[in-house]
Amino acid sequence: MSISSQPDRIIIFDTTLRDGEQSPGATLNVDEKLTIARQLARLGVDVIEAGFPFASPGDFEAVNKIAQHVGTVDGPIICGLARATQQDIKTAAEALQPAAHPRIHTFIATSDIHLEYKLKKTRAEVLEIAPEMVAYAKSFVDDVEFSPEDAGRSDPEFLYEMLERVIAAGATTVNIPDTVGYLTPGEFGALIRGIKENVRNIDQAVISVHGHNDLGLAVANFLEAAKNGARQLECTINGIGERAGNAALEELVMALHVRRQYFNPFFGRPVDSEEPLTRIDTRQIYKTSRMVSNLTGMLVQPNKAIVGANAFAHESGIHQDGVLKHKLTYEIMDAQSIGLNDNQIVLGKHSGRNAFRTRLKELGFELSDQEINRAFLRFKELGDKKKEITDWDLEAIVNDEIQQTPELFHLEHVQVSCGDKARPTATVTICTPDGNELTDAAIGTGPVDAVYKAINRVVDVPNQLVEFAVQSVTEGLDAIGEVTIRLRYEDRIFSGHAANTDVIVASAQAYINALNRIYAALQRGKSLHPQRDTEAVSVAR
């Protein structure tokens, strides 16, 4: 994929698998990352930041697998993050080697507060390090992106000098991060405008922006940056990421889609041009949102713009009346434009495997034979319990089956006894990693509490339950219930997710999923995240 240094559209750079995964509890394993990467490619993102290869063997493997399976000739650019050190950059280059279009994204802080307290380096020192490391990255790949971390709080004149030097050293994209979500839209727009006007060789690189949502301004900041010359937006599905998250891809894309006439002139286009401002297939947005939510355990709030459960819902009588008469009275976009519809599948419990596979393809799911087999069994089981199976039910089954939670402890059986005059009691049977089946029972304050206490008697993995959420996939008493939980172990959060028509069973499965993640992490050891690393950044010479 070739991207001009002065594109007439917006380049969508998705960092769900890197910055998004840094959300507490959003840790993904290699297969889950690959599943999301494949969906991001179907969505049409231009760049996938697949991870931070030097962080851990797991991150390296994930970037390498995505580079191999998703980074095809007609696929997106695959990007790996690296601090401005030779070791980081070389590792990123090795991980990206299979990609047809690899990009190394290297960074170093430029704000005085970061220089003094985090890096303990002077401006002169980082001015020497940055271009040297960009040139080193350039020796491995043609496409190099550079980020001056905390650019939003950096001295503008120092920032201009830094950008000029890294572009001269070979940077093809310069990313301007609002690392702590501090700027307002006017300030962000002025920062981009100042870069356009004061960096002499800026026409040789794409201006990108990265920003966090600490003040709820990330999307507004990015749109203002685009009006002032930014042509790459670094965002995540559902806006997940560190602290309050990143700019949300779906909000940016749909803002540019719905308000094309407003934004067209800033791209040198006629006001009434219908040509899209991004290459995103908007019909894939909702499914991508659901997949990321399910695999990360990060629930989407009901009133979330674009993809929230209430985004196209109307309760007010006045609103309902208006929408029934003409949708545009209270809807500025069609729900079908993001891939959301109310269609029901015509399959029943007597349907065959081929019809089932065909319907999944129509919904956009590409599953392996093994995943098809597991999902088909779940579909048959559900067909015995429900008269009508909707696309939403099918989506819940598939998303639940394609999750690649480590199968260390396996729930074989769960039984609960409870009532208004009874003490809730649960019995569980669990298969341990060494193949033994253990059964135990416990009493709790409620059925789920009893189940979790019984599991804790078998699975000796210390944890603290910090969140438990149940939501219905469809309406009705026979709806599938999705359970998402978050557990804390020491200073880390681990999520678990499961779906079942029996919410008690789903609760038990979600808990086992989360415990398996903790157990697997204990076996692997802790991994390194670039923003959390306390080591001083140095350059091997």
Tab-separated table of C-alpha atoms in Angstrom, residues 294-458:
chain	number	residue	atom	x	y	z
A	294	ASN	CA	-16.414	-9.195	23.556
A	295	LEU	CA	-12.757	-10.130	23.215
A	296	THR	CA	-11.428	-7.386	25.484
A	297	GLY	CA	-14.248	-7.504	28.034
A	298	MET	CA	-14.667	-3.727	27.680
A	299	LEU	CA	-18.424	-3.117	27.578
A	300	VAL	CA	-19.856	-0.389	25.375
A	301	GLN	CA	-21.983	2.067	27.346
A	302	PRO	CA	-25.613	2.191	26.107
A	303	ASN	CA	-25.460	5.906	25.254
A	304	LYS	CA	-22.152	5.595	23.368
A	305	ALA	CA	-22.252	7.466	20.068
A	306	ILE	CA	-22.654	5.346	16.906
A	307	VAL	CA	-22.376	1.862	18.459
A	308	GLY	CA	-24.171	2.148	21.814
A	309	ALA	CA	-27.381	0.167	22.355
A	310	ASN	CA	-29.382	3.403	22.515
A	311	ALA	CA	-27.722	5.120	19.538
A	312	PHE	CA	-30.714	4.416	17.272
A	313	ALA	CA	-33.373	3.940	19.959
A	314	HIS	CA	-36.268	6.345	20.517
A	315	GLU	CA	-38.424	6.333	23.643
A	316	SER	CA	-39.924	9.820	23.580
A	317	GLY	CA	-43.378	9.818	22.004
A	318	ILE	CA	-42.572	12.929	20.006
A	319	HIS	CA	-39.383	11.346	18.673
A	320	GLN	CA	-41.127	8.061	17.846
A	321	ASP	CA	-43.860	9.875	15.962
A	322	GLY	CA	-41.325	11.892	13.973
A	323	VAL	CA	-39.172	8.884	13.070
A	324	LEU	CA	-42.205	6.897	11.938
A	325	LYS	CA	-43.199	9.757	9.629
A	326	HIS	CA	-39.658	10.358	8.334
A	327	LYS	CA	-36.395	8.991	9.762
A	328	LEU	CA	-34.474	12.218	9.131
A	329	THR	CA	-36.617	14.047	11.690
A	330	TYR	CA	-34.548	12.554	14.514
A	331	GLU	CA	-31.869	10.389	12.854
A	332	ILE	CA	-28.877	11.905	11.054
A	333	MET	CA	-27.635	8.522	9.807
A	334	ASP	CA	-29.120	5.175	8.868
A	335	ALA	CA	-28.492	2.321	11.302
A	336	GLN	CA	-27.793	0.071	8.318
A	337	SER	CA	-24.865	2.310	7.343
A	338	ILE	CA	-22.884	0.889	10.291
A	339	GLY	CA	-24.041	-2.676	9.663
A	340	LEU	CA	-26.847	-2.660	12.230
A	341	ASN	CA	-30.107	-4.304	11.207
A	342	ASP	CA	-33.004	-6.227	12.697
A	343	ASN	CA	-32.934	-9.161	10.300
A	344	GLN	CA	-33.509	-12.605	11.725
A	345	ILE	CA	-31.794	-15.693	10.400
A	346	VAL	CA	-34.040	-18.202	8.687
A	347	LEU	CA	-32.070	-21.144	10.039
A	348	GLY	CA	-33.642	-23.516	12.534
A	349	LYS	CA	-32.464	-26.424	14.621
A	350	HIS	CA	-32.871	-28.711	11.600
A	351	SER	CA	-30.622	-26.577	9.370
A	352	GLY	CA	-27.442	-28.117	8.019
A	353	ARG	CA	-23.822	-27.130	8.473
A	354	ASN	CA	-23.503	-25.700	4.957
A	355	ALA	CA	-26.434	-23.319	5.423
A	356	PHE	CA	-24.998	-22.307	8.788
A	357	ARG	CA	-21.563	-21.583	7.274
A	358	THR	CA	-23.132	-19.606	4.420
A	359	ARG	CA	-25.086	-17.422	6.846
A	360	LEU	CA	-21.935	-16.706	8.847
A	361	LYS	CA	-20.181	-15.553	5.671
A	362	GLU	CA	-23.112	-13.272	4.895
A	363	LEU	CA	-22.657	-11.746	8.356
A	364	GLY	CA	-18.954	-11.249	7.642
A	365	PHE	CA	-17.481	-14.015	9.816
A	366	GLU	CA	-14.480	-15.954	8.492
A	367	LEU	CA	-14.042	-18.973	10.760
A	368	SER	CA	-11.767	-21.973	10.634
A	369	ASP	CA	-13.276	-25.453	10.312
A	370	GLN	CA	-12.659	-26.069	14.006
A	371	GLU	CA	-14.381	-22.815	14.989
A	372	ILE	CA	-17.288	-23.609	12.641
A	373	ASN	CA	-17.728	-26.989	14.304
A	374	ARG	CA	-17.793	-25.514	17.813
A	375	ALA	CA	-20.153	-22.709	16.818
A	376	PHE	CA	-22.446	-25.144	14.990
A	377	LEU	CA	-22.791	-27.292	18.099
A	378	ARG	CA	-23.677	-24.198	20.127
A	379	PHE	CA	-26.189	-23.203	17.436
A	380	LYS	CA	-27.881	-26.620	17.629
A	381	GLU	CA	-28.025	-26.416	21.415
A	382	LEU	CA	-29.592	-22.966	21.206
A	383	GLY	CA	-32.080	-24.189	18.600
A	384	ASP	CA	-33.434	-26.639	21.172
A	385	LYS	CA	-33.973	-23.816	23.664
A	386	LYS	CA	-35.290	-20.970	21.494
A	387	LYS	CA	-38.053	-20.808	18.911
A	388	GLU	CA	-36.461	-17.892	17.056
A	389	ILE	CA	-32.748	-17.329	16.613
A	390	THR	CA	-31.753	-13.830	15.503
A	391	ASP	CA	-28.578	-12.598	13.870
A	392	TRP	CA	-27.688	-11.073	17.232
A	393	ASP	CA	-27.942	-14.511	18.873
A	394	LEU	CA	-25.749	-15.980	16.161
A	395	GLU	CA	-23.224	-13.177	16.568
A	396	ALA	CA	-23.059	-13.815	20.320
A	397	ILE	CA	-22.440	-17.530	19.735
A	398	VAL	CA	-19.671	-16.906	17.212
A	399	ASN	CA	-17.944	-14.184	19.235
A	400	ASP	CA	-18.031	-16.442	22.272
A	401	GLU	CA	-16.550	-19.372	20.351
A	402	ILE	CA	-13.734	-17.465	18.620
A	403	GLN	CA	-12.371	-16.148	21.894
A	404	GLN	CA	-9.069	-17.843	22.480
A	405	THR	CA	-8.910	-17.827	26.274
A	406	PRO	CA	-6.250	-20.294	27.476
A	407	GLU	CA	-7.915	-23.636	28.252
A	408	LEU	CA	-6.127	-24.323	31.529
A	409	PHE	CA	-9.063	-24.833	33.879
A	410	HIS	CA	-12.249	-26.091	32.226
A	411	LEU	CA	-15.747	-25.932	33.700
A	412	GLU	CA	-17.308	-29.375	33.381
A	413	HIS	CA	-20.441	-28.935	35.482
A	414	VAL	CA	-22.239	-26.325	37.547
A	415	GLN	CA	-25.405	-26.765	39.600
A	416	VAL	CA	-27.128	-24.202	41.815
A	417	SER	CA	-29.869	-24.434	44.427
A	418	CYS	CA	-31.476	-21.209	45.612
A	419	GLY	CA	-34.784	-19.598	46.581
A	420	ASP	CA	-36.299	-16.908	48.774
A	421	LYS	CA	-36.171	-19.158	51.888
A	422	ALA	CA	-33.063	-21.142	50.948
A	423	ARG	CA	-29.340	-20.489	51.257
A	424	PRO	CA	-27.864	-20.325	47.739
A	425	THR	CA	-25.625	-23.351	47.246
A	426	ALA	CA	-23.471	-24.165	44.226
A	427	THR	CA	-21.640	-27.329	43.182
A	428	VAL	CA	-18.969	-27.171	40.462
A	429	THR	CA	-16.780	-29.716	38.723
A	430	ILE	CA	-13.626	-28.374	37.114
A	431	CYS	CA	-10.974	-30.074	35.005
A	432	THR	CA	-7.522	-28.821	36.071
A	433	PRO	CA	-4.514	-28.239	33.768
A	434	ASP	CA	-3.036	-31.605	34.786
A	435	GLY	CA	-6.208	-33.417	33.707
A	436	ASN	CA	-7.773	-34.076	37.108
A	437	GLU	CA	-11.483	-33.478	37.740
A	438	LEU	CA	-12.228	-31.789	41.061
A	439	THR	CA	-15.655	-31.184	42.574
A	440	ASP	CA	-16.542	-28.845	45.425
A	441	ALA	CA	-19.457	-26.863	46.796
A	442	ALA	CA	-20.021	-23.562	48.591
A	443	ILE	CA	-22.729	-21.334	50.055
A	444	GLY	CA	-23.011	-17.702	49.018
A	445	THR	CA	-25.151	-14.601	49.391
A	446	GLY	CA	-26.625	-15.326	45.955
A	447	PRO	CA	-26.332	-17.970	43.224
A	448	VAL	CA	-23.429	-16.295	41.404
A	449	ASP	CA	-21.581	-15.624	44.657
A	450	ALA	CA	-22.019	-19.290	45.594
A	451	VAL	CA	-20.684	-20.410	42.203
A	452	TYR	CA	-17.629	-18.157	42.477
A	453	LYS	CA	-16.874	-19.316	46.006
A	454	ALA	CA	-17.135	-22.938	44.888
A	455	ILE	CA	-14.767	-22.268	41.971
A	456	ASN	CA	-12.320	-20.554	44.333
A	457	ARG	CA	-12.209	-23.707	46.452
A	458	VAL	CA	-10.951	-25.622	43.411
